[in-house]
């Protein structure tokens, strides 16, 4: 397949080294252009947890090394297969799948050396942390990464989007070959199947995702719902971003610091979403407007007590409320959980949900890994069929060249005086038969001479089936 991957991730390298090997911003565009000089296309995936180079080893530079690695017997067999295209013609035929392990290893070393030079690091310092995969092993790795099976958080979906962004960068730099583009399409389609046909990404495994999942379980018609964000810290920003992304129609932000609240409001505003900023002291008044409350203030005192909540419920005519308290110490009075129509979840409650979900994902990962193995086999078979199609096309073009040469010679003879057209046509027929049967005949004799019954049976039965078809 000629696909290789060289990289580091959170399992093989410490964060300090991952930071030094990261390829981001303009570095990616420069790197892609440099790698293009010695690959048949590449994609660079660089995130906080991994830096990986996916590349195709070029075919043209490996034809000679490939033959040099063959034994005399193996080289003779290759030459027999090529014979039909090499006899009495300048046209040659060589299989697009003929590439040596040594040639691939040489290019892996070249990519490693380039990476060390590009990042101005000694190769000896980074090589122990680099992993390398090739051919179907590289394809398996890429599919596992795209499906979230190799992520720090098992099954997380963001990595697929990050890979797609990396592919877009490679497309913008025009460094994707048709063959690598085809492989990428297969990886994306297979990753989608893994996520759709298994439960590896079905359960929330982060506080923000778990909070958003609760919202979808309790409420429908989200565009008519209002989210109240109490405190605009980083955790609440993540929760608000995920819940707002579900399509809630209105967000209210209560925060002591108006500048931070306005900054979060700017992030959350959208064409179909209204975002209001209110001072924290107005919390008792705005609570009744909220269907969903997320609070994470860091305050030492309760911000929402039972009396405040009962009053809000009365004003809401007892429409249900979801309250998510991510603060430690807690922002919301725990006794509120006893009130009908209020669903209160603390950070511990969400952690219990997440722990159970992680275990479910681990169990689902077994099915996902099995599906990945099956999909890799399917993709590899399609790839081989695709490649042999090109070989067939090249072989037919080579044969057509020989036929055209013989036909041209026969036509020239027919224009001479005192020649017998029947004799010329008979000679043309004989020469065509010899030309078209020379390579398989030689291969059958060689297989019989060397006792290779399996190859002999394959060639003979294949030729017999071909003649039966006609």
C-alpha positions as CSV (number, residue, x, y, z in Angstrom):
1,X,0.0,0.0,0.0
2,X,3.1,2.3,0.5
3,X,1.3,4.1,3.4
4,X,3.5,5.0,6.4
5,X,2.9,6.9,9.6
6,X,5.6,8.4,11.8
7,X,4.6,10.2,15.0
8,X,4.4,10.6,18.7
9,X,1.4,10.8,21.0
10,X,0.5,11.0,24.7
11,X,1.4,7.3,25.2
12,X,4.9,7.5,23.8
13,X,6.3,10.9,24.6
14,X,6.1,13.4,27.5
15,X,4.3,16.7,27.0
16,X,7.6,18.6,26.8
17,X,8.7,16.6,23.8
18,X,5.3,16.8,22.2
19,X,5.4,20.5,22.5
20,X,8.8,20.7,20.7
21,X,7.6,18.4,17.9
22,X,4.2,20.1,17.4
23,X,3.6,21.4,13.8
24,X,1.1,24.3,13.9
25,X,0.3,27.5,12.0
26,X,2.6,28.3,9.1
27,X,5.0,25.5,10.1
28,X,2.4,23.0,8.7
29,X,2.3,24.6,5.3
30,X,6.1,24.8,5.0
31,X,6.4,21.2,6.2
32,X,3.9,19.9,3.7
33,X,5.7,21.5,0.9
34,X,9.1,20.2,2.0
35,X,7.8,16.6,2.5
36,X,6.2,16.7,-1.0
37,X,9.7,16.6,-2.4
38,X,10.2,12.9,-1.3
39,X,6.7,11.5,-0.9
40,X,3.6,10.9,-3.0
41,X,1.5,13.0,-0.8
42,X,1.2,13.6,3.0
43,X,-1.0,14.8,5.8
44,X,0.2,16.2,9.1
45,X,-2.0,15.8,12.1
46,X,-0.8,17.8,15.1
47,X,-2.9,18.2,18.3
48,X,-2.1,18.6,21.9
49,X,-1.8,14.9,22.3
50,X,-0.1,13.8,19.0
51,X,2.0,14.9,16.0
52,X,1.8,12.4,13.1
53,X,2.9,12.4,9.5
54,X,0.9,10.2,7.2
55,X,2.6,9.8,3.8
56,X,2.8,7.6,0.7
57,X,6.3,6.3,-0.2
58,X,6.9,7.3,-3.9
59,X,6.7,4.5,-6.4
60,X,9.1,5.8,-9.0
61,X,12.1,5.9,-6.7
62,X,11.7,2.3,-5.6
63,X,11.8,0.3,-8.7
64,X,15.5,-0.3,-8.7
65,X,15.9,-0.9,-5.0
66,X,13.0,-3.3,-5.1
67,X,14.7,-5.5,-7.7
68,X,18.0,-5.3,-5.9
69,X,16.4,-6.9,-2.8
70,X,15.0,-9.9,-4.8
71,X,16.7,-13.3,-5.0
72,X,17.8,-14.5,-8.4
73,X,14.8,-16.8,-8.6
74,X,12.4,-14.0,-7.6
75,X,13.9,-11.6,-10.0
76,X,13.6,-14.1,-12.8
77,X,9.9,-14.6,-12.1
78,X,9.4,-10.8,-12.2
79,X,11.2,-10.6,-15.5
80,X,9.0,-13.5,-16.9
81,X,5.9,-11.5,-16.1
82,X,7.3,-8.4,-17.8
83,X,8.4,-10.4,-20.8
84,X,5.3,-9.7,-22.9
85,X,5.9,-6.0,-22.7
86,X,9.7,-6.1,-23.2
87,X,10.1,-8.3,-26.3
88,X,10.5,-6.5,-29.6
89,X,9.2,-3.2,-28.2
90,X,10.5,-0.2,-26.3
91,X,7.3,-0.3,-24.1
92,X,7.8,-1.7,-20.7
93,X,5.4,-3.0,-18.0
94,X,6.1,-2.9,-14.3
95,X,3.6,-3.6,-11.5
96,X,2.5,-0.7,-9.4
97,X,2.5,-3.0,-6.4
98,X,6.2,-3.9,-6.8
99,X,8.0,-2.2,-3.9
100,X,10.5,-3.4,-1.5
101,X,10.5,-3.3,2.3
102,X,14.0,-1.8,2.2
103,X,12.8,1.1,0.0
104,X,10.0,1.8,2.4
105,X,12.4,1.7,5.4
106,X,14.7,4.1,3.6
107,X,11.9,6.6,3.2
108,X,10.8,6.2,6.8
109,X,14.4,7.1,7.8
110,X,14.3,10.1,5.4
111,X,11.0,11.4,7.0
112,X,12.4,10.9,10.5
113,X,15.6,12.8,9.6
114,X,13.6,15.6,8.0
115,X,11.4,16.0,11.1
116,X,14.5,16.2,13.3
117,X,16.1,18.8,11.1
118,X,12.9,20.8,10.7
119,X,12.4,21.0,14.4
120,X,16.2,21.5,15.0
121,X,16.4,18.5,17.3
122,X,19.0,15.6,17.2
123,X,17.4,12.5,15.7
124,X,18.9,10.4,18.4
125,X,17.0,12.3,21.0
126,X,13.5,11.9,19.4
127,X,13.8,8.5,17.7
128,X,13.1,6.4,20.8
129,X,9.8,8.2,21.2
130,X,8.7,7.9,17.6
131,X,6.4,5.1,16.5
132,X,6.3,3.8,12.9
133,X,3.6,1.9,11.1
134,X,3.5,0.8,7.4
135,X,1.0,-0.5,4.9
136,X,-2.1,-2.1,6.5
137,X,-0.7,-1.4,10.0
138,X,-0.5,2.3,9.1
139,X,-4.1,2.1,7.8
140,X,-5.2,0.4,11.0
141,X,-3.6,3.1,13.1
142,X,-5.1,5.9,11.1
143,X,-8.6,4.4,11.3
144,X,-8.2,3.8,15.1
145,X,-7.1,7.4,15.5
146,X,-10.0,8.8,13.4
147,X,-12.5,6.6,15.3
148,X,-11.3,7.9,18.7
149,X,-9.9,4.5,19.8
150,X,-6.4,5.9,20.2
151,X,-7.4,9.1,22.1
152,X,-6.7,10.0,25.7
153,X,-10.5,10.1,26.2
154,X,-11.7,6.9,24.6
155,X,-14.1,7.6,21.7
156,X,-13.9,11.4,21.8
157,X,-15.2,12.8,18.5
158,X,-13.0,15.9,18.1
159,X,-10.0,14.1,16.6
160,X,-12.0,13.2,13.4
161,X,-12.6,16.9,12.9
162,X,-9.0,17.7,13.5
163,X,-7.9,15.1,10.9
164,X,-10.4,16.7,8.4
165,X,-8.9,20.1,9.1
166,X,-5.4,18.6,8.5
167,X,-6.6,17.1,5.2
168,X,-8.0,20.5,4.1
169,X,-4.6,22.1,4.8
170,X,-2.9,19.4,2.6
171,X,-5.5,20.0,-0.1
172,X,-4.8,23.8,0.0
173,X,-1.1,23.1,-0.4
174,X,-1.9,20.7,-3.3
175,X,0.2,17.9,-1.8
176,X,-2.5,15.2,-1.9
177,X,-2.0,12.6,-4.6
178,X,-5.1,10.8,-6.0
179,X,-4.0,7.6,-4.3
180,X,-3.6,9.2,-0.9
181,X,-6.9,11.0,-1.4
182,X,-8.6,7.7,-2.0
183,X,-7.2,6.2,1.2
184,X,-8.4,9.3,3.2
185,X,-11.9,8.9,1.8
186,X,-11.9,5.2,2.9
187,X,-10.6,6.2,6.4
188,X,-13.3,8.8,6.9
189,X,-16.1,6.4,5.7
190,X,-14.8,3.6,7.9
191,X,-14.5,5.9,11.0
192,X,-18.1,7.0,10.4
193,X,-19.2,3.3,10.4
194,X,-17.3,2.6,13.6
195,X,-19.0,5.4,15.4
196,X,-22.4,4.6,13.9
197,X,-22.3,0.8,14.4
198,X,-20.8,0.7,17.8
199,X,-21.4,2.5,21.1
200,X,-17.8,3.7,21.5
201,X,-18.8,7.4,21.3
202,X,-22.4,7.2,22.6
203,X,-21.9,8.0,26.2
204,X,-20.6,11.4,27.6
205,X,-17.2,11.1,29.3
206,X,-16.5,14.8,30.2
207,X,-18.4,17.1,32.6
208,X,-19.4,19.4,29.8
209,X,-20.6,16.6,27.5
210,X,-22.4,14.9,30.4
211,X,-24.2,18.2,31.3
212,X,-25.2,18.6,27.6
213,X,-26.4,15.0,27.6
214,X,-28.7,15.7,30.6
215,X,-30.3,18.6,28.8
216,X,-31.3,16.5,25.9
217,X,-32.7,13.8,28.2
218,X,-34.9,16.3,30.1
219,X,-35.9,18.9,27.5
220,X,-37.0,18.9,23.9
221,X,-37.8,22.0,21.8
222,X,-34.5,23.5,22.8
223,X,-34.9,26.7,20.8
224,X,-37.6,27.8,23.2
225,X,-35.4,27.0,26.3
226,X,-33.3,29.4,28.3
227,X,-29.9,28.6,29.8
228,X,-28.7,30.5,32.9
229,X,-24.9,30.6,33.4
230,X,-23.9,31.5,36.9
231,X,-20.2,32.6,36.8
232,X,-18.2,32.8,33.6
233,X,-15.2,30.7,34.5
234,X,-13.5,28.2,32.2
235,X,-15.6,25.2,33.3
236,X,-18.9,27.0,32.9
237,X,-17.7,28.3,29.6
238,X,-17.2,24.8,28.3
239,X,-20.6,23.7,29.7
240,X,-22.3,26.8,28.2
241,X,-20.7,26.3,24.8
242,X,-21.9,22.6,24.6
243,X,-25.4,23.4,25.8
244,X,-25.7,26.4,23.5
245,X,-24.5,24.2,20.7
246,X,-27.6,22.1,21.2
247,X,-29.7,25.0,19.9
248,X,-31.0,26.7,23.0
249,X,-32.7,30.0,22.1
250,X,-31.6,32.2,24.9
251,X,-28.6,32.5,27.4
252,X,-28.4,34.6,30.5
253,X,-25.0,35.2,32.1
254,X,-24.8,36.3,35.7
255,X,-21.2,37.2,36.8
256,X,-19.5,39.5,39.2
257,X,-17.0,40.6,36.6
258,X,-18.9,42.2,33.7
259,X,-15.9,42.1,31.3
260,X,-15.6,38.3,31.6
261,X,-19.3,37.9,31.2
262,X,-19.3,40.0,28.0
263,X,-16.4,38.0,26.6
264,X,-18.4,34.8,27.1
265,X,-21.5,36.4,25.7
266,X,-19.6,37.3,22.5
267,X,-18.6,33.6,22.1
268,X,-22.2,32.4,22.6
269,X,-24.1,34.8,20.5
270,X,-25.5,33.5,17.2
271,X,-28.1,34.4,14.6
272,X,-30.8,32.4,16.4
273,X,-29.6,32.9,19.9
274,X,-30.1,35.9,22.3
275,X,-27.5,36.4,25.0
276,X,-28.1,38.7,28.0
277,X,-25.5,39.7,30.7
278,X,-26.9,40.5,34.1
279,X,-25.1,41.4,37.4
280,X,-24.9,38.6,40.0
281,X,-27.1,40.4,42.4
282,X,-30.0,40.0,40.0
283,X,-29.8,36.2,40.2
284,X,-33.0,35.8,42.3
285,X,-35.0,37.7,39.7
286,X,-33.6,36.0,36.6
287,X,-33.7,32.4,38.1
288,X,-37.4,32.1,37.2
289,X,-36.6,32.7,33.5
290,X,-34.2,29.8,33.3
291,X,-35.1,26.2,32.2
292,X,-31.4,25.1,32.7
293,X,-29.0,26.5,35.3
294,X,-25.3,25.8,35.3
295,X,-23.3,27.2,38.2
296,X,-19.6,27.1,39.0
297,X,-18.5,30.2,40.9
298,X,-15.9,29.3,43.4
299,X,-17.8,31.2,46.1
300,X,-17.7,30.0,49.7
301,X,-21.4,30.8,50.1
302,X,-24.5,29.3,48.5
303,X,-25.7,31.4,45.6
304,X,-29.1,29.6,45.0
305,X,-31.0,28.4,48.1
306,X,-34.2,26.5,48.6
307,X,-36.4,29.6,49.2
308,X,-35.1,31.3,46.0
309,X,-35.8,28.2,44.0
310,X,-39.4,27.7,45.3
311,X,-40.2,31.3,44.5
312,X,-38.8,30.9,41.0
313,X,-40.9,27.7,40.5
314,X,-44.0,29.6,41.4
315,X,-43.3,32.3,38.9
316,X,-42.6,29.6,36.3
317,X,-45.9,27.8,37.1
318,X,-43.9,24.8,38.1
319,X,-42.4,24.1,34.8
320,X,-39.4,21.7,35.3
321,X,-35.9,23.1,35.9
322,X,-32.5,21.4,35.4
323,X,-29.8,22.6,37.8
324,X,-26.2,21.6,37.4
325,X,-23.8,22.5,40.2
326,X,-20.2,22.1,39.2
327,X,-18.8,24.2,42.1
328,X,-16.8,23.0,45.1
329,X,-17.9,24.2,47.6
330,X,-21.4,23.9,46.2
331,X,-23.3,27.0,44.8
332,X,-26.7,25.4,45.0
333,X,-28.4,24.1,48.2
334,X,-28.4,20.3,48.0
335,X,-31.9,20.1,49.7
336,X,-33.3,21.6,46.5
337,X,-33.1,18.0,45.0
338,X,-36.1,17.1,47.2
339,X,-38.3,19.7,45.4
340,X,-40.6,18.3,42.7
341,X,-40.0,19.6,39.2
342,X,-36.3,20.4,39.9
343,X,-33.5,18.1,38.7
344,X,-30.3,18.9,40.6
345,X,-27.0,17.3,39.7
346,X,-23.8,18.0,41.6
347,X,-20.3,17.5,40.2
348,X,-20.1,14.1,42.0
349,X,-23.4,13.0,40.4
350,X,-21.9,13.8,37.0
351,X,-18.6,12.1,37.9
352,X,-20.6,8.9,38.7
353,X,-22.4,9.2,35.4
354,X,-19.1,9.6,33.6
355,X,-17.4,6.7,35.3
356,X,-20.3,4.4,34.2
357,X,-20.1,5.8,30.7
358,X,-16.3,5.2,30.5
359,X,-16.8,1.6,31.4
360,X,-19.5,1.3,28.7
361,X,-17.2,2.8,26.2
362,X,-14.5,0.4,27.1
363,X,-16.8,-2.5,26.5
364,X,-18.0,-1.0,23.2
365,X,-14.3,-0.5,22.2
366,X,-14.0,-4.3,21.9
367,X,-16.6,-4.3,19.2
368,X,-15.1,-1.2,17.6
369,X,-11.6,-2.8,17.4
370,X,-13.1,-5.9,15.8
371,X,-14.9,-3.7,13.2
372,X,-11.8,-1.8,12.5
373,X,-9.9,-5.0,11.7
374,X,-12.7,-6.1,9.3
375,X,-12.8,-2.7,7.6
376,X,-9.0,-2.6,7.1
377,X,-9.2,-6.0,5.3
378,X,-12.1,-4.6,3.1
379,X,-10.2,-1.4,2.3
380,X,-7.0,-3.3,1.5
381,X,-8.8,-5.6,-0.9
382,X,-10.4,-2.6,-2.6
383,X,-7.0,-1.0,-2.8
384,X,-5.4,-4.1,-4.4
385,X,-8.2,-4.3,-7.0
386,X,-7.8,-0.6,-7.7
387,X,-4.1,-1.0,-8.1
388,X,-4.2,-4.2,-10.3
389,X,-6.7,-2.3,-12.5
390,X,-3.9,0.1,-13.3
391,X,-1.5,-2.7,-13.9
392,X,-3.9,-4.3,-16.3
393,X,-4.4,-1.1,-18.2
394,X,-0.6,-0.6,-18.5
395,X,-0.2,-4.3,-19.6
396,X,-2.9,-3.9,-22.3
397,X,-1.4,-0.7,-23.6
398,X,2.0,-2.4,-23.8
399,X,0.5,-5.3,-25.7
400,X,-1.4,-3.0,-28.0
401,X,1.8,-1.3,-28.9
402,X,3.3,-4.6,-30.0
403,X,0.2,-5.5,-32.0
404,X,0.2,-2.1,-33.7
405,X,3.9,-2.6,-34.6
406,X,3.1,-6.0,-36.2
407,X,0.1,-4.6,-38.0
408,X,2.1,-1.7,-39.4
409,X,4.7,-4.1,-40.7
410,X,2.1,-6.3,-42.4
411,X,0.3,-3.3,-44.0
412,X,3.7,-2.1,-45.4
413,X,4.3,-5.6,-46.9
414,X,0.8,-5.6,-48.5
415,X,1.8,-2.5,-50.5
416,X,4.7,-4.3,-52.2
417,X,4.3,-6.0,-55.6
418,X,4.2,-9.7,-56.1
419,X,3.1,-10.5,-52.5
420,X,0.4,-12.9,-51.4
421,X,-2.1,-11.2,-49.1
422,X,-3.0,-14.6,-47.7
423,X,0.6,-15.4,-46.8
424,X,1.0,-12.0,-45.1
425,X,-2.2,-12.4,-43.1
426,X,-1.2,-15.9,-42.1
427,X,2.2,-14.7,-40.9
428,X,0.6,-11.8,-39.0
429,X,-1.7,-14.3,-37.2
430,X,1.3,-16.6,-36.3
431,X,3.4,-13.7,-35.0
432,X,0.4,-12.3,-33.0
433,X,-0.2,-15.8,-31.4
434,X,3.5,-16.0,-30.5
435,X,3.6,-12.6,-29.0
436,X,0.5,-12.9,-26.9
437,X,1.3,-16.4,-25.6
438,X,5.0,-16.0,-25.0
439,X,4.9,-14.7,-21.5
440,X,2.3,-17.2,-20.0
441,X,4.0,-20.1,-21.9
442,X,7.4,-19.2,-20.4
443,X,5.9,-18.8,-17.0
444,X,4.2,-22.2,-17.2
445,X,7.4,-24.0,-18.3
446,X,9.4,-22.3,-15.5
447,X,6.7,-23.2,-12.9
448,X,6.8,-26.8,-14.1
449,X,10.6,-26.9,-14.1
450,X,10.9,-25.6,-10.6
451,X,8.0,-27.8,-9.2
452,X,5.8,-24.8,-8.4
453,X,2.5,-26.7,-8.8
454,X,0.5,-24.0,-7.1
455,X,1.6,-21.3,-9.6
456,X,1.3,-23.7,-12.5
457,X,-2.3,-24.7,-11.5
458,X,-3.2,-21.0,-11.1
459,X,-1.9,-20.0,-14.5
460,X,-3.3,-23.0,-16.4
461,X,-6.7,-22.8,-14.8
462,X,-6.8,-19.0,-15.4
463,X,-6.0,-19.4,-19.1
464,X,-8.5,-22.2,-19.4
465,X,-11.3,-20.1,-17.8
466,X,-10.4,-17.2,-20.1
467,X,-10.8,-19.4,-23.2
468,X,-14.0,-20.8,-21.9
469,X,-15.3,-17.3,-21.6
470,X,-14.7,-16.8,-25.3
